[in-house]
Coordinates of C-alpha atoms in Angstrom, one line a residue:
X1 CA -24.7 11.2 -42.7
X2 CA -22.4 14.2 -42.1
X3 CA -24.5 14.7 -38.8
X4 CA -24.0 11.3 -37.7
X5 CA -20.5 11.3 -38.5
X6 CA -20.0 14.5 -36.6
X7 CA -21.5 12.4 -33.4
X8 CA -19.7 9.2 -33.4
X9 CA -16.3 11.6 -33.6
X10 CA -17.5 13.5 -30.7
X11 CA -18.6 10.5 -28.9
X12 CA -14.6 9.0 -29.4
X13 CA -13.4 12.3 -28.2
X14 CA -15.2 12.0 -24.9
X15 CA -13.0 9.2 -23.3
X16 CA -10.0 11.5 -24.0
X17 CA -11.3 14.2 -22.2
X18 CA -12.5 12.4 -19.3
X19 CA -9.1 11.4 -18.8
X20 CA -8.0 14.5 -18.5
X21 CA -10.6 16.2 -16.4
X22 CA -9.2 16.8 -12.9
X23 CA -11.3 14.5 -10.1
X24 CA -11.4 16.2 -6.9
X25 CA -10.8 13.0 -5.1
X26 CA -7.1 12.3 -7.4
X27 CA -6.5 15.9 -6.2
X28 CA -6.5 15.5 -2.6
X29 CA -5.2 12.2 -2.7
X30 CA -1.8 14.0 -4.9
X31 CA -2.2 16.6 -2.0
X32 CA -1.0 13.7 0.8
X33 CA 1.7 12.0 -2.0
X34 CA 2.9 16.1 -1.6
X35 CA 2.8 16.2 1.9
X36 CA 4.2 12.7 2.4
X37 CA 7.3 13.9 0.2
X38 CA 7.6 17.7 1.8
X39 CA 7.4 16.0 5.5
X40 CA 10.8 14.0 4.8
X41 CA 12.7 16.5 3.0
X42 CA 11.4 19.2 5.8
X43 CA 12.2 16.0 8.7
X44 CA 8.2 17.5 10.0
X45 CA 7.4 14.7 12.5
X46 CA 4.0 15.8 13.1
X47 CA 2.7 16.5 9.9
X48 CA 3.6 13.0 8.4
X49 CA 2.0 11.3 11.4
X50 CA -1.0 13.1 10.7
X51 CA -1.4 11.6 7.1
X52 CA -2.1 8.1 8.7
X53 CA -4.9 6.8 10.0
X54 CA -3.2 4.9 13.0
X55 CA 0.0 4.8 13.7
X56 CA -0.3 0.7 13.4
X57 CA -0.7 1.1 9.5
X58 CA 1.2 -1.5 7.6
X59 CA 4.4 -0.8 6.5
X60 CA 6.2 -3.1 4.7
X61 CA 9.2 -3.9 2.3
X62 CA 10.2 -6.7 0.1
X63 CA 13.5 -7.2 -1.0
X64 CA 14.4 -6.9 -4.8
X65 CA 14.8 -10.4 -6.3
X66 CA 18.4 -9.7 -7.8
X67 CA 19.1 -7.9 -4.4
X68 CA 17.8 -10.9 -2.3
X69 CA 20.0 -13.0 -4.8
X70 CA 23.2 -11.3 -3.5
X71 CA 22.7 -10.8 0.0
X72 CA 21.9 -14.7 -0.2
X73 CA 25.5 -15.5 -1.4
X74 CA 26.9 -14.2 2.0
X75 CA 23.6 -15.0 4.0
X76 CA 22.0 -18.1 2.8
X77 CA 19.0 -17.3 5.3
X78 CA 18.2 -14.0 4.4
X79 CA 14.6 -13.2 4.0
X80 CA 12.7 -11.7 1.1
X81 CA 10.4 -10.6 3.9
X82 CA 11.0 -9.8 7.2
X83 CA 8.0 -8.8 9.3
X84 CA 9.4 -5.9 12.0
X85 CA 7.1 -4.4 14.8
X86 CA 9.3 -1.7 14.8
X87 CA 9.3 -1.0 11.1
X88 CA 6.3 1.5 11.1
X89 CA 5.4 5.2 9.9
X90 CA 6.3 6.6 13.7
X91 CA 10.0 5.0 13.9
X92 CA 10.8 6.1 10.0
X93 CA 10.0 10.0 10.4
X94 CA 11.2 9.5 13.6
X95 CA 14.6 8.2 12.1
X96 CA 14.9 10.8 9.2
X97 CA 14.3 13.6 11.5
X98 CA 17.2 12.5 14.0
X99 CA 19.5 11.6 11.4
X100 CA 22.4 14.4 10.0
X101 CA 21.9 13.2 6.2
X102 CA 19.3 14.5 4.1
X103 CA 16.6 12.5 3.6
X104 CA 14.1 12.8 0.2
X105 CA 12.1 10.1 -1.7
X106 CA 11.4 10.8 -5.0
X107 CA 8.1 9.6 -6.9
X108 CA 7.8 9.2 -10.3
X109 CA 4.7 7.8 -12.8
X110 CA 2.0 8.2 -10.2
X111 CA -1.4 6.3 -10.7
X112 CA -4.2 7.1 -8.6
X113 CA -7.4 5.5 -8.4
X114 CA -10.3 6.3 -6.4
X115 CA -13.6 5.8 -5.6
X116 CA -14.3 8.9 -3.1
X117 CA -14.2 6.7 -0.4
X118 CA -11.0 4.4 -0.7
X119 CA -7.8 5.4 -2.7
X120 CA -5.0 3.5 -4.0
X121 CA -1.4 5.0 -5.2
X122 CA 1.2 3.3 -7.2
X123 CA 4.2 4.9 -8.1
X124 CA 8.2 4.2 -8.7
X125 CA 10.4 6.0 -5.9
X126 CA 13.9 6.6 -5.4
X127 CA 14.7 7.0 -1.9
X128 CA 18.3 9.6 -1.3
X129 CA 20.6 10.3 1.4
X130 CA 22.3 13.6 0.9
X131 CA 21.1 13.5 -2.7
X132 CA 22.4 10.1 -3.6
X133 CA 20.1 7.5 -4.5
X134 CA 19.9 4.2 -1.8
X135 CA 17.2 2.3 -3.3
X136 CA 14.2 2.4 -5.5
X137 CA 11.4 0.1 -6.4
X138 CA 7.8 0.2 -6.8
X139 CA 5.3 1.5 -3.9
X140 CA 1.9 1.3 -3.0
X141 CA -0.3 2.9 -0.6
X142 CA -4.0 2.4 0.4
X143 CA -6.0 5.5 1.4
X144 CA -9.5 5.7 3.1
X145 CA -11.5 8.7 3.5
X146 CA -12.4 10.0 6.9
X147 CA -14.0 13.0 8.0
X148 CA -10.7 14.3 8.4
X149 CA -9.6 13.9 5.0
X150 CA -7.5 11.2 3.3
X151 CA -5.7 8.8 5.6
X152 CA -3.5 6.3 4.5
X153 CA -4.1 2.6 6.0
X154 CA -1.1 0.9 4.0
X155 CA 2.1 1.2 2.5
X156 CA 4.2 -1.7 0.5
X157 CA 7.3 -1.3 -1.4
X158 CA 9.8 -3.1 -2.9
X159 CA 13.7 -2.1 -2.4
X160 CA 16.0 -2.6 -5.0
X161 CA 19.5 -1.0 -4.9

């Protein structure tokens, strides 16, 4: 009985360590979330290009519903959505590095899951401007692996402020 005891206990024990065993895959995907981060606050064009698979990738906000609610009072048409050409990976590095304020998003409660061959990250970020906080929200990526590493295909996010 003792011996069967001493089983089932180890056998509980085994979801908790899984969970905090280190998957290769959650590693390299935390090592583009780093260099995502490190690229804005260093204004390094190239290397943030680099971590997208085409330059074409979806990138796109939605406005905060209390937000929306108050730009409405002064702009009954405003958008929750607004679909921009222009609102891509290339033109925001682009942007930060040009600009005199510095720029750093801040990302907190990561989740990563992964299968090896397509990633997803969800995390709340705080977006500053000379260390003051502009907006946060929630944000999502998608990531697929290529053969030269983890790309990102997609980023959503919603902006509250």
């Amino acid at each position: 009985m003792k011996t069967a005891l001493a089983a089932f206990a180890l056998l509980l024990a085994l979801p908790a360590y899984a969970q905090t065993s280190t998957n290769p895959d959650t590693q390299s995907v935390e090592a583009v979330v780093e260099a995502f981060r490190a690229s804005i606050v260093e204004r390094d064009q190239a290397r943030f290009k680099k971590l997208f698979l085409d330059e074409r990738t979806t990138w796109q906000s939605v406005t905060g519903a209390k937000n929306l609610a108050e730009v409405r009072k002064k702009k009954p048409a405003a958008v929750k959505v607004r679909i921009d050409p222009t609102n891509n990976p290339r033109n925001f590095i682009d942007e930060i590095a040009a600009d005199k304020v510095k720029s750093e998003e801040q990302f907190r409660d990561v989740k990563i899951q992964s299968d090896g061959d397509i990633a997803s990250v969800y995390f709340d970020y705080s977006f500053l401007a000379d260390g003051k906080e502009t907006n946060h929200g929630k944000e999502a990526w998608q990531l697929v692996h290529t053969d030269d590493g983890w790309k990102i295909v997609s980023v959503i996010w919603s902006v509250n402020w």
